Amino acid sequence: MSANATSLPYRSFQLHPTLLGESLPSALSLETTNHCNLHCTHCGHSQYAQFAKGYLEEGLFEKVAPHLGPGKIPTVNLSDFGEPFMSKRFWKIFESARAIGGLRISFITNAVLLDRHLDKLTHSGLDIAISMDGASEQTFSQFRGAGHFEKVVNNLRQLYERERAGTLPASSRTFIVVLSRINVHEMPAIVELAAELGIKLIVFSFQVFFNAERFRRESLFFSQDLYDRWIATTVKRAAELGIQVLYPTAFDGSVGIPPEVAPRSWLWRDARGRTRCGVIDSNCYVKFHGQVEACCVPDRYPLGDLNANDFLDIWHGPYYRRLRQSFLSGEWTPTCQNCNLFQSVDSNLSQSHFLTPMRDEGGLVPMPQPYRITEMETRYRNALDRLLAEPDQPASVMPQLLHLATQDDRLHEVANAIGVAWMALEQPDKGVRLLRQAARLAPEDPVAAHNLALIENAETVMTPQAASTAIRPVLGAQTTSVKEWTAPLRWVGKVVKRR
């Protein structure tokens, strides 16, 4: 839940204290480089058309650093679409991140170059994810080329031994495994290898194909019984060894992750059956040239540019806001329609296994925000301060609030404040419309829900005496006239009939 759960009381209504109430992501990924030392058969590096490559530009870390650390963004991931140890600036950025007290540092690696850098892995809050697509040279080489399997295993063994000896602080390590017909039979062996190397978590996912011929030849979508059999065996073996595994549900539904432990950092379904995206809430991606992207889908999803705007103006800005609201309305954006993460909610969907990427060449897309929401925040809070200082003068803040609404009519906080002001001005027809608009824009927002419940409860009042009791604290007037009190309520009833 976002920070919007806090509120400011105004009579019986509630107001949002800020336009920046959306919680910051739990992790920020910085693409230290998108160069790679391997040419894996299942990776976009080998299947996308040529795309722009580079190293994280100087100064980008300093732009996001004020937002990192406990109570802000607790984890920085120093990798994205490339091998981080290929970055010319990786260790400089690593040391800058280490200087932020309490910040966790993570990265994804193929571990081929890990032995060259073991002495530098001295951070006590380190999360390392290792791409591991087999438990034998024969299988591993079909994905990553010959001659790398034993080196990767030896590198990981050295890291584990140093941690056990106390010469390196213990890290949290994860295997990331993509599954096809080529390697599905080695799932239990991968679990056993993880146990041998002190790895406690494995994330299995279906390989996503971009080539139709390979899709038909290698995808588990056409060998569903094979996956169902091996995932059942793997889950059992992992439980015996104390290894946590995350994985797509069996095609026949016989094996799945209990909903209470399923990660909300993927796609997930809420109590109303809506497919939601946890990626946009838990992660944010900064590409090497400063583009801010919502996720790691093949098509890219640019939402801002750190060269043009501050991080907070992007994270809380209109592009991100519209994206978040799309999942609540069910009106998914076009880019989100072409997402492979559907496998986390529906293994049987072909899109979970095959995509036709519609990506560009990956260069910087100039994308300045239409306005700076941090500046609008100042004006919004000034209006609230005035309203709370002069509660009997709601008309005095209307011009400021209405001007904010004209800049962006999807600011549910502003719509809510205008609705409350109209109710205080005893114009409930307008107030109800605005309060309902706020609730439609943010159906899970507790402030909007509270105010909506107030007006809906008032609408059920039948007697003048009960109406007087119900509406008086809402409007906050001093009169004792039942006629005066019930007049606004009759307006509410007329609005209800026109819904």
Short mmCIF file of C-alpha atoms in Angstrom, two decimals:
data_model
loop_
_atom_site.label_atom_id
_atom_site.label_comp_id
_atom_site.label_asym_id
_atom_site.label_seq_id
_atom_site.Cartn_x
_atom_site.Cartn_y
_atom_site.Cartn_z
CA MET A 1 0.00 0.00 0.00
CA SER A 2 1.25 3.44 -0.80
CA ALA A 3 1.93 6.21 1.64
CA ASN A 4 -1.51 7.59 0.73
CA ALA A 5 -2.84 5.62 3.70
CA THR A 6 -2.04 8.68 5.79
CA SER A 7 -4.58 11.49 5.71
CA LEU A 8 -5.46 14.94 6.96
CA PRO A 9 -8.88 15.28 8.58
CA TYR A 10 -11.15 18.03 7.35
CA ARG A 11 -14.45 17.95 9.19
CA SER A 12 -15.48 14.34 8.64
CA PHE A 13 -13.68 14.04 5.34
CA GLN A 14 -10.07 13.15 4.67
CA LEU A 15 -7.49 14.82 2.46
CA HIS A 16 -4.29 13.48 0.97
CA PRO A 17 -1.36 15.29 2.57
CA THR A 18 0.80 14.94 -0.54
CA LEU A 19 0.83 14.24 -4.27
CA LEU A 20 3.94 12.12 -3.72
CA GLY A 21 2.26 9.39 -1.73
CA GLU A 22 3.19 6.46 -3.97
CA SER A 23 5.78 4.29 -2.21
CA LEU A 24 9.24 4.29 -3.73
CA PRO A 25 10.32 1.05 -5.41
CA SER A 26 12.02 -1.61 -3.34
CA ALA A 27 14.85 -1.81 -5.87
CA LEU A 28 16.40 0.51 -8.45
CA SER A 29 18.31 -1.15 -11.30
CA LEU A 30 21.20 0.75 -12.84
CA GLU A 31 22.44 -0.64 -16.13
CA THR A 32 26.18 -0.35 -15.47
CA THR A 33 26.60 -1.79 -18.97
CA ASN A 34 24.65 -3.77 -21.54
CA HIS A 35 27.79 -5.29 -23.04
CA CYS A 36 28.26 -9.00 -22.40
CA ASN A 37 31.12 -11.52 -22.59
CA LEU A 38 28.86 -14.36 -23.79
CA HIS A 39 26.47 -14.84 -26.68
CA CYS A 40 23.82 -17.07 -25.11
CA THR A 41 21.36 -18.71 -27.48
CA HIS A 42 18.30 -17.77 -25.42
CA CYS A 43 19.23 -14.13 -24.74
CA GLY A 44 18.14 -11.00 -26.56
CA HIS A 45 21.80 -10.26 -27.24
CA SER A 46 21.80 -13.07 -29.77
CA GLN A 47 18.23 -12.62 -31.06
CA TYR A 48 17.43 -8.90 -31.17
CA ALA A 49 18.50 -6.73 -34.04
CA GLN A 50 21.60 -4.64 -33.35
CA PHE A 51 20.94 -2.20 -30.50
CA ALA A 52 22.71 0.67 -28.77
CA LYS A 53 25.29 -0.36 -26.19
CA GLY A 54 27.31 1.52 -23.66
CA TYR A 55 28.34 2.05 -20.05
CA LEU A 56 26.49 3.93 -17.33
CA GLU A 57 27.07 7.59 -17.97
CA GLU A 58 29.03 9.64 -15.46
CA GLY A 59 26.91 11.40 -12.88
CA LEU A 60 23.80 9.23 -13.16
CA PHE A 61 24.50 7.47 -9.87
CA GLU A 62 24.80 10.83 -8.11
CA LYS A 63 21.38 11.79 -9.44
CA VAL A 64 19.67 8.81 -7.79
CA ALA A 65 21.92 8.46 -4.73
CA PRO A 66 19.81 10.83 -2.52
CA HIS A 67 16.88 8.45 -2.94
CA LEU A 68 18.78 5.28 -1.93
CA GLY A 69 19.03 3.68 1.49
CA PRO A 70 16.86 2.59 4.43
CA GLY A 71 13.51 4.34 4.49
CA LYS A 72 13.91 5.21 0.80
CA ILE A 73 14.89 2.72 -1.92
CA PRO A 74 16.53 -0.07 0.09
CA THR A 75 18.27 -1.95 -2.76
CA VAL A 76 20.27 -0.87 -5.80
CA ASN A 77 20.82 -3.44 -8.55
CA LEU A 78 23.99 -2.73 -10.53
CA SER A 79 22.99 -4.72 -13.60
CA ASP A 80 20.27 -5.03 -16.19
CA PHE A 81 20.78 -6.18 -19.78
CA GLY A 82 24.45 -7.14 -19.73
CA GLU A 83 27.28 -8.64 -17.68
CA PRO A 84 28.15 -6.13 -14.93
CA PHE A 85 31.79 -7.25 -14.68
CA MET A 86 32.22 -5.95 -18.25
CA SER A 87 31.49 -2.42 -17.02
CA LYS A 88 34.37 0.05 -16.94
CA ARG A 89 32.75 1.84 -13.99
CA PHE A 90 31.22 -1.05 -12.03
CA TRP A 91 33.57 -0.95 -9.04
CA LYS A 92 33.55 2.83 -8.79
CA ILE A 93 29.74 2.75 -8.63
CA PHE A 94 29.89 -0.23 -6.25
CA GLU A 95 32.06 1.75 -3.83
CA SER A 96 29.74 4.76 -4.06
CA ALA A 97 26.80 2.50 -3.23
CA ARG A 98 28.70 0.94 -0.31
CA ALA A 99 29.13 4.40 1.17
CA ILE A 100 25.35 4.68 1.64
CA GLY A 101 24.73 3.11 5.03
CA GLY A 102 22.31 0.18 5.11
CA LEU A 103 21.91 0.00 1.32
CA ARG A 104 21.69 -3.50 -0.15
CA ILE A 105 23.57 -4.04 -3.40
CA SER A 106 22.59 -6.67 -5.94
CA PHE A 107 23.59 -7.73 -9.43
CA ILE A 108 22.95 -10.52 -11.95
CA THR A 109 25.97 -12.26 -13.45
CA ASN A 110 26.88 -15.26 -15.58
CA ALA A 111 29.77 -15.75 -13.08
CA VAL A 112 32.39 -16.48 -15.76
CA LEU A 113 34.51 -13.52 -14.58
CA LEU A 114 33.62 -13.82 -10.91
CA ASP A 115 37.03 -15.20 -9.82
CA ARG A 116 38.74 -11.98 -10.93
CA HIS A 117 36.67 -9.89 -8.53
CA LEU A 118 36.18 -12.03 -5.41
CA ASP A 119 38.42 -9.83 -3.24
CA LYS A 120 36.18 -6.83 -3.89
CA LEU A 121 32.90 -8.43 -2.77
CA THR A 122 33.24 -7.02 0.72
CA HIS A 123 29.78 -5.53 1.19
CA SER A 124 27.77 -7.08 4.02
CA GLY A 125 24.43 -6.57 2.26
CA LEU A 126 25.08 -8.25 -1.07
CA ASP A 127 22.58 -10.15 -3.24
CA ILE A 128 24.02 -12.07 -6.21
CA ALA A 129 21.85 -13.73 -8.85
CA ILE A 130 23.61 -16.26 -11.10
CA SER A 131 22.26 -17.32 -14.48
CA MET A 132 22.51 -21.13 -14.38
CA ASP A 133 20.76 -23.07 -17.13
CA GLY A 134 22.07 -26.56 -16.55
CA ALA A 135 23.82 -28.91 -14.16
CA SER A 136 26.23 -30.45 -16.69
CA GLU A 137 28.65 -29.23 -19.33
CA GLN A 138 26.59 -30.88 -22.06
CA THR A 139 23.40 -29.01 -21.19
CA PHE A 140 24.98 -25.76 -20.03
CA SER A 141 26.98 -25.42 -23.24
CA GLN A 142 23.85 -25.52 -25.39
CA PHE A 143 22.84 -22.21 -23.86
CA ARG A 144 26.14 -20.46 -23.08
CA GLY A 145 28.78 -22.06 -25.25
CA ALA A 146 31.35 -24.75 -24.51
CA GLY A 147 33.92 -24.60 -21.76
CA HIS A 148 32.17 -22.37 -19.21
CA PHE A 149 30.29 -24.76 -16.89
CA GLU A 150 33.18 -26.00 -14.76
CA LYS A 151 34.64 -22.50 -14.50
CA VAL A 152 31.33 -21.07 -13.28
CA VAL A 153 30.90 -23.85 -10.71
CA ASN A 154 34.49 -23.43 -9.47
CA ASN A 155 34.04 -19.66 -9.18
CA LEU A 156 30.88 -20.11 -7.13
CA ARG A 157 32.57 -22.72 -4.99
CA GLN A 158 35.44 -20.32 -4.24
CA LEU A 159 32.96 -17.63 -3.22
CA TYR A 160 31.10 -20.02 -0.92
CA GLU A 161 34.30 -21.31 0.68
CA ARG A 162 35.55 -17.79 1.35
CA GLU A 163 32.26 -16.86 2.95
CA ARG A 164 32.33 -19.96 5.16
CA ALA A 165 35.92 -19.20 6.12
CA GLY A 166 34.92 -15.66 7.10
CA THR A 167 37.26 -13.91 4.65
CA LEU A 168 34.22 -12.50 2.80
CA PRO A 169 30.90 -11.47 4.34
CA ALA A 170 28.05 -13.87 3.64
CA SER A 171 26.00 -12.94 0.58
CA SER A 172 22.53 -13.92 -0.49
CA ARG A 173 22.81 -15.92 -3.70
CA THR A 174 20.14 -17.03 -6.16
CA PHE A 175 20.09 -19.26 -9.23
CA ILE A 176 18.06 -17.93 -12.17
CA VAL A 177 17.10 -20.71 -14.58
CA VAL A 178 15.18 -20.53 -17.87
CA LEU A 179 13.55 -23.81 -18.86
CA SER A 180 13.07 -25.52 -22.18
CA ARG A 181 13.02 -29.10 -23.43
CA ILE A 182 16.81 -28.92 -23.50
CA ASN A 183 17.33 -28.61 -19.73
CA VAL A 184 14.05 -29.44 -17.95
CA HIS A 185 15.33 -32.93 -17.03
CA GLU A 186 18.18 -31.34 -15.02
CA MET A 187 15.94 -29.36 -12.67
CA PRO A 188 16.49 -31.72 -9.68
CA ALA A 189 20.24 -31.73 -10.39
CA ILE A 190 20.27 -27.91 -10.43
CA VAL A 191 18.62 -27.99 -6.99
CA GLU A 192 21.33 -30.36 -5.74
CA LEU A 193 24.05 -28.15 -7.22
CA ALA A 194 22.53 -25.15 -5.45
CA ALA A 195 22.62 -27.00 -2.12
CA GLU A 196 26.27 -27.91 -2.71
CA LEU A 197 27.15 -24.26 -3.34
CA GLY A 198 25.17 -22.81 -0.43
CA ILE A 199 22.47 -21.25 -2.61
CA LYS A 200 19.08 -21.10 -0.92
CA LEU A 201 16.79 -19.77 -3.67
CA ILE A 202 16.17 -20.84 -7.27
CA VAL A 203 13.90 -18.95 -9.66
CA PHE A 204 12.72 -21.10 -12.55
CA SER A 205 10.93 -19.57 -15.53
CA PHE A 206 9.92 -20.71 -18.99
CA GLN A 207 12.27 -19.72 -21.76
CA VAL A 208 10.64 -17.07 -23.93
CA PHE A 209 11.26 -17.62 -27.63
CA PHE A 210 11.40 -15.00 -30.33
CA ASN A 211 11.94 -17.46 -33.19
CA ALA A 212 8.91 -19.50 -34.28
CA GLU A 213 10.92 -22.50 -35.45
CA ARG A 214 12.85 -22.77 -32.18
CA PHE A 215 9.65 -22.20 -30.26
CA ARG A 216 8.07 -25.29 -31.83
CA ARG A 217 11.23 -27.34 -31.43
CA GLU A 218 12.35 -26.43 -27.90
CA SER A 219 9.50 -24.88 -25.91
CA LEU A 220 7.85 -26.71 -23.03
CA PHE A 221 4.57 -25.30 -24.28
CA PHE A 222 4.55 -28.33 -26.60
CA SER A 223 5.79 -30.75 -23.92
CA GLN A 224 3.53 -29.89 -21.03
CA ASP A 225 3.53 -33.35 -19.45
CA LEU A 226 7.33 -33.22 -19.36
CA TYR A 227 7.35 -29.99 -17.35
CA ASP A 228 4.56 -31.13 -15.04
CA ARG A 229 6.45 -34.33 -14.21
CA TRP A 230 9.80 -32.64 -13.58
CA ILE A 231 8.46 -29.71 -11.59
CA ALA A 232 6.74 -32.10 -9.19
CA THR A 233 10.00 -34.02 -8.69
CA THR A 234 11.97 -30.79 -8.33
CA VAL A 235 9.70 -29.25 -5.71
CA LYS A 236 9.92 -32.42 -3.65
CA ARG A 237 13.72 -32.53 -3.89
CA ALA A 238 14.03 -28.84 -3.01
CA ALA A 239 11.95 -29.37 0.14
CA GLU A 240 14.24 -32.22 1.17
CA LEU A 241 17.32 -30.01 0.78
CA GLY A 242 15.83 -26.84 2.27
CA ILE A 243 15.98 -24.89 -1.00
CA GLN A 244 13.25 -22.38 -1.79
CA VAL A 245 12.02 -22.54 -5.40
CA LEU A 246 9.84 -20.17 -7.36
CA TYR A 247 8.38 -21.46 -10.61
CA PRO A 248 5.44 -21.28 -13.04
CA THR A 249 2.44 -23.41 -12.12
CA ALA A 250 2.25 -26.87 -13.73
CA PHE A 251 0.22 -26.85 -16.94
CA ASP A 252 -2.38 -29.17 -15.39
CA GLY A 253 -2.49 -27.05 -12.22
CA SER A 254 -1.28 -29.90 -10.02
CA VAL A 255 1.80 -28.04 -8.73
CA GLY A 256 1.85 -24.35 -7.92
CA ILE A 257 3.17 -21.83 -5.44
CA PRO A 258 0.68 -21.09 -2.65
CA PRO A 259 -0.86 -17.64 -3.20
CA GLU A 260 0.35 -16.42 0.17
CA VAL A 261 4.01 -16.95 -0.79
CA ALA A 262 3.77 -16.13 -4.50
CA PRO A 263 5.97 -13.12 -5.27
CA ARG A 264 4.15 -9.85 -5.81
CA SER A 265 7.15 -8.65 -7.80
CA TRP A 266 5.78 -10.47 -10.89
CA LEU A 267 2.33 -10.42 -12.41
CA TRP A 268 -0.31 -11.56 -9.93
CA ARG A 269 -4.08 -11.68 -9.55
CA ASP A 270 -5.90 -9.77 -6.86
CA ALA A 271 -9.07 -10.77 -5.02
CA ARG A 272 -11.20 -9.42 -7.89
CA GLY A 273 -9.35 -11.55 -10.43
CA ARG A 274 -7.56 -8.59 -12.03
CA THR A 275 -4.07 -9.26 -13.35
CA ARG A 276 -1.76 -6.82 -11.63
CA CYS A 277 1.88 -5.95 -12.22
CA GLY A 278 4.22 -6.01 -9.26
CA VAL A 279 7.23 -5.10 -11.37
CA ILE A 280 6.22 -1.47 -11.75
CA ASP A 281 5.70 -1.16 -7.98
CA SER A 282 8.82 -2.99 -6.81
CA ASN A 283 11.38 -2.06 -9.48
CA CYS A 284 12.56 0.82 -11.61
CA TYR A 285 15.16 0.57 -14.35
CA VAL A 286 17.71 3.20 -15.36
CA LYS A 287 19.45 2.39 -18.63
CA PHE A 288 23.10 3.23 -19.29
CA HIS A 289 22.20 6.51 -21.06
CA GLY A 290 19.74 7.72 -18.39
CA GLN A 291 16.43 6.44 -19.76
CA VAL A 292 14.05 5.45 -16.96
CA GLU A 293 12.03 2.36 -17.86
CA ALA A 294 9.20 0.62 -16.04
CA CYS A 295 10.36 -2.95 -16.54
CA CYS A 296 12.59 -5.28 -18.53
CA VAL A 297 10.12 -6.43 -21.20
CA PRO A 298 11.69 -6.91 -24.65
CA ASP A 299 9.85 -3.92 -26.15
CA ARG A 300 11.16 -1.49 -23.49
CA TYR A 301 8.84 0.84 -21.59
CA PRO A 302 10.41 4.32 -21.31
CA LEU A 303 8.78 6.68 -18.81
CA GLY A 304 11.35 9.41 -18.37
CA ASP A 305 14.89 10.67 -18.79
CA LEU A 306 17.20 11.43 -15.87
CA ASN A 307 19.05 13.89 -18.07
CA ALA A 308 15.89 16.03 -18.17
CA ASN A 309 14.11 15.42 -14.86
CA ASP A 310 14.75 14.52 -11.26
CA PHE A 311 13.97 10.94 -10.27
CA LEU A 312 11.03 11.92 -8.04
CA ASP A 313 9.41 13.92 -10.84
CA ILE A 314 9.58 10.80 -13.01
CA TRP A 315 8.51 8.23 -10.39
CA HIS A 316 5.53 10.32 -9.25
CA GLY A 317 4.94 11.94 -12.63
CA PRO A 318 2.06 11.57 -15.11
CA TYR A 319 3.52 8.77 -17.24
CA TYR A 320 4.11 6.48 -14.25
CA ARG A 321 0.75 7.49 -12.75
CA ARG A 322 -1.15 6.51 -15.89
CA LEU A 323 0.67 3.19 -16.06
CA ARG A 324 -0.22 2.32 -12.47
CA GLN A 325 -3.85 3.29 -12.98
CA SER A 326 -4.10 1.11 -16.10
CA PHE A 327 -3.87 -2.08 -14.04
CA LEU A 328 -6.68 -0.97 -11.75
CA SER A 329 -8.98 -0.06 -14.64
CA GLY A 330 -8.15 -3.15 -16.69
CA GLU A 331 -7.18 -0.92 -19.63
CA TRP A 332 -3.64 -2.17 -20.12
CA THR A 333 -1.30 -0.05 -22.18
CA PRO A 334 -0.22 -1.40 -25.60
CA THR A 335 3.33 -2.14 -24.44
CA CYS A 336 2.09 -4.17 -21.49
CA GLN A 337 0.07 -6.38 -23.84
CA ASN A 338 3.34 -7.81 -25.22
CA CYS A 339 4.73 -9.06 -21.92
CA ASN A 340 6.24 -12.48 -21.21
CA LEU A 341 5.58 -12.31 -17.46
CA PHE A 342 2.08 -13.64 -18.07
CA GLN A 343 3.65 -17.03 -17.33
CA SER A 344 3.51 -16.14 -13.64
CA VAL A 345 -0.30 -16.19 -13.77
CA ASP A 346 -1.05 -18.50 -16.72
CA SER A 347 1.35 -21.21 -17.89
CA ASN A 348 -1.06 -22.25 -20.64
CA LEU A 349 -0.99 -18.89 -22.41
CA SER A 350 1.20 -19.07 -25.51
CA GLN A 351 2.38 -15.53 -24.79
CA SER A 352 4.12 -16.95 -21.73
CA HIS A 353 6.45 -18.80 -24.10
CA PHE A 354 6.62 -16.89 -27.39
CA LEU A 355 6.79 -13.19 -28.25
CA THR A 356 7.38 -11.09 -31.32
CA PRO A 357 9.47 -8.17 -29.99
CA MET A 358 8.53 -4.74 -31.28
CA ARG A 359 11.50 -2.97 -29.78
CA ASP A 360 13.47 -0.05 -31.16
CA GLU A 361 17.26 0.06 -31.30
CA GLY A 362 17.52 0.97 -27.63
CA GLY A 363 18.78 4.52 -27.89
CA LEU A 364 17.76 7.35 -25.59
CA VAL A 365 14.18 8.51 -26.18
CA PRO A 366 13.84 12.19 -25.15
CA MET A 367 10.95 12.13 -22.72
CA PRO A 368 10.67 15.21 -20.51
CA GLN A 369 7.79 15.16 -18.05
CA PRO A 370 4.85 17.42 -19.05
CA TYR A 371 5.15 19.12 -15.67
CA ARG A 372 7.20 18.85 -12.49
CA ILE A 373 5.02 17.20 -9.90
CA THR A 374 7.35 18.32 -7.13
CA GLU A 375 6.45 21.92 -8.05
CA MET A 376 2.75 21.03 -8.13
CA GLU A 377 3.23 19.42 -4.74
CA THR A 378 4.27 22.78 -3.29
CA ARG A 379 1.16 24.48 -4.65
CA TYR A 380 -1.08 21.64 -3.50
CA ARG A 381 0.27 21.73 0.03
CA ASN A 382 -0.08 25.49 0.19
CA ALA A 383 -3.76 25.06 -0.72
CA LEU A 384 -4.20 22.43 2.01
CA ASP A 385 -2.50 24.61 4.59
CA ARG A 386 -4.88 27.44 3.78
CA LEU A 387 -7.93 25.17 3.86
CA LEU A 388 -7.00 23.75 7.25
CA ALA A 389 -6.14 27.20 8.62
CA GLU A 390 -9.45 28.63 7.41
CA PRO A 391 -11.84 25.64 7.43
CA ASP A 392 -14.92 27.85 6.97
CA GLN A 393 -13.52 29.38 3.77
CA PRO A 394 -13.25 26.44 1.31
CA ALA A 395 -13.93 28.75 -1.65
CA SER A 396 -10.61 30.49 -1.03
CA VAL A 397 -8.61 27.43 -2.16
CA MET A 398 -10.76 26.46 -5.15
CA PRO A 399 -8.81 28.47 -7.77
CA GLN A 400 -5.52 26.80 -6.81
CA LEU A 401 -7.03 23.31 -6.78
CA LEU A 402 -8.89 23.79 -10.05
CA HIS A 403 -5.73 25.04 -11.72
CA LEU A 404 -3.89 21.90 -10.61
CA ALA A 405 -6.71 19.78 -12.01
CA THR A 406 -6.46 21.46 -15.40
CA GLN A 407 -2.80 20.43 -15.60
CA ASP A 408 -3.65 16.78 -14.99
CA ASP A 409 -7.19 15.53 -14.46
CA ARG A 410 -5.90 12.14 -13.27
CA LEU A 411 -4.54 13.47 -9.97
CA HIS A 412 -6.97 11.66 -7.68
CA GLU A 413 -5.64 13.57 -4.67
CA VAL A 414 -6.67 16.87 -6.27
CA ALA A 415 -10.04 15.51 -7.42
CA ASN A 416 -10.67 14.35 -3.86
CA ALA A 417 -9.76 17.75 -2.38
CA ILE A 418 -12.02 19.59 -4.83
CA GLY A 419 -14.86 17.18 -4.05
CA VAL A 420 -14.44 17.77 -0.31
CA ALA A 421 -14.43 21.54 -0.87
CA TRP A 422 -17.65 21.35 -2.90
CA MET A 423 -19.27 19.33 -0.12
CA ALA A 424 -18.19 21.95 2.40
CA LEU A 425 -19.71 24.61 0.13
CA GLU A 426 -22.99 22.69 0.34
CA GLN A 427 -22.95 21.75 -3.34
CA PRO A 428 -23.04 17.96 -2.97
CA ASP A 429 -24.01 17.33 -6.60
CA LYS A 430 -20.56 18.55 -7.63
CA GLY A 431 -18.88 17.11 -4.54
CA VAL A 432 -20.23 13.61 -5.08
CA ARG A 433 -19.13 13.57 -8.71
CA LEU A 434 -15.57 14.57 -7.79
CA LEU A 435 -15.32 12.16 -4.87
CA ARG A 436 -16.49 9.35 -7.11
CA GLN A 437 -13.99 10.38 -9.75
CA ALA A 438 -11.19 10.19 -7.17
CA ALA A 439 -12.34 6.71 -6.13
CA ARG A 440 -12.45 5.56 -9.77
CA LEU A 441 -8.92 6.80 -10.41
CA ALA A 442 -7.58 5.19 -7.22
CA PRO A 443 -10.00 2.41 -6.20
CA GLU A 444 -7.65 1.06 -3.53
CA ASP A 445 -6.81 4.41 -1.97
CA PRO A 446 -7.98 4.49 1.67
CA VAL A 447 -8.63 8.26 1.70
CA ALA A 448 -10.86 8.09 -1.38
CA ALA A 449 -12.59 5.00 0.04
CA HIS A 450 -13.27 6.74 3.35
CA ASN A 451 -14.86 9.75 1.67
CA LEU A 452 -16.87 7.59 -0.72
CA ALA A 453 -18.23 5.63 2.24
CA LEU A 454 -19.30 8.89 3.90
CA ILE A 455 -21.42 10.01 0.97
CA GLU A 456 -22.80 6.53 0.32
CA ASN A 457 -23.81 6.17 3.96
CA ALA A 458 -25.49 9.58 3.81
CA GLU A 459 -27.47 8.46 0.75
CA THR A 460 -29.08 5.63 2.71
CA VAL A 461 -30.54 7.97 5.36
CA MET A 462 -34.35 7.99 5.17
CA THR A 463 -35.67 10.18 7.96
CA PRO A 464 -35.06 13.94 8.31
CA GLN A 465 -33.83 13.41 11.87
CA ALA A 466 -31.32 10.73 10.81
CA ALA A 467 -30.34 12.84 7.83
CA SER A 468 -29.59 15.75 10.12
CA THR A 469 -27.39 13.56 12.29
CA ALA A 470 -25.57 12.07 9.34
CA ILE A 471 -24.91 15.19 7.30
CA ARG A 472 -24.09 17.67 10.07
CA PRO A 473 -20.56 16.36 10.77
CA VAL A 474 -19.98 16.08 7.03
CA LEU A 475 -20.80 19.71 6.30
CA GLY A 476 -19.71 21.01 9.66
CA ALA A 477 -22.28 23.83 9.83
CA GLN A 478 -23.51 25.30 13.07
CA THR A 479 -27.21 25.52 12.21
CA THR A 480 -29.74 23.30 13.97
CA SER A 481 -32.38 23.54 11.24
CA VAL A 482 -33.32 20.06 10.00
CA LYS A 483 -34.59 21.67 6.79
CA GLU A 484 -31.23 23.31 6.19
CA TRP A 485 -29.39 20.08 6.91
CA THR A 486 -31.50 17.85 4.68
CA ALA A 487 -31.45 20.15 1.66
CA PRO A 488 -27.92 19.09 0.66
CA LEU A 489 -28.90 15.47 1.23
CA ARG A 490 -31.73 15.79 -1.29
CA TRP A 491 -29.16 16.98 -3.79
CA VAL A 492 -27.14 13.85 -3.07
CA GLY A 493 -30.21 11.75 -3.83
CA LYS A 494 -30.70 13.52 -7.20
CA VAL A 495 -27.08 12.85 -8.10
CA VAL A 496 -27.51 9.18 -7.22
CA LYS A 497 -30.50 8.85 -9.56
CA ARG A 498 -28.46 10.29 -12.41
CA ARG A 499 -25.59 7.79 -11.99
#
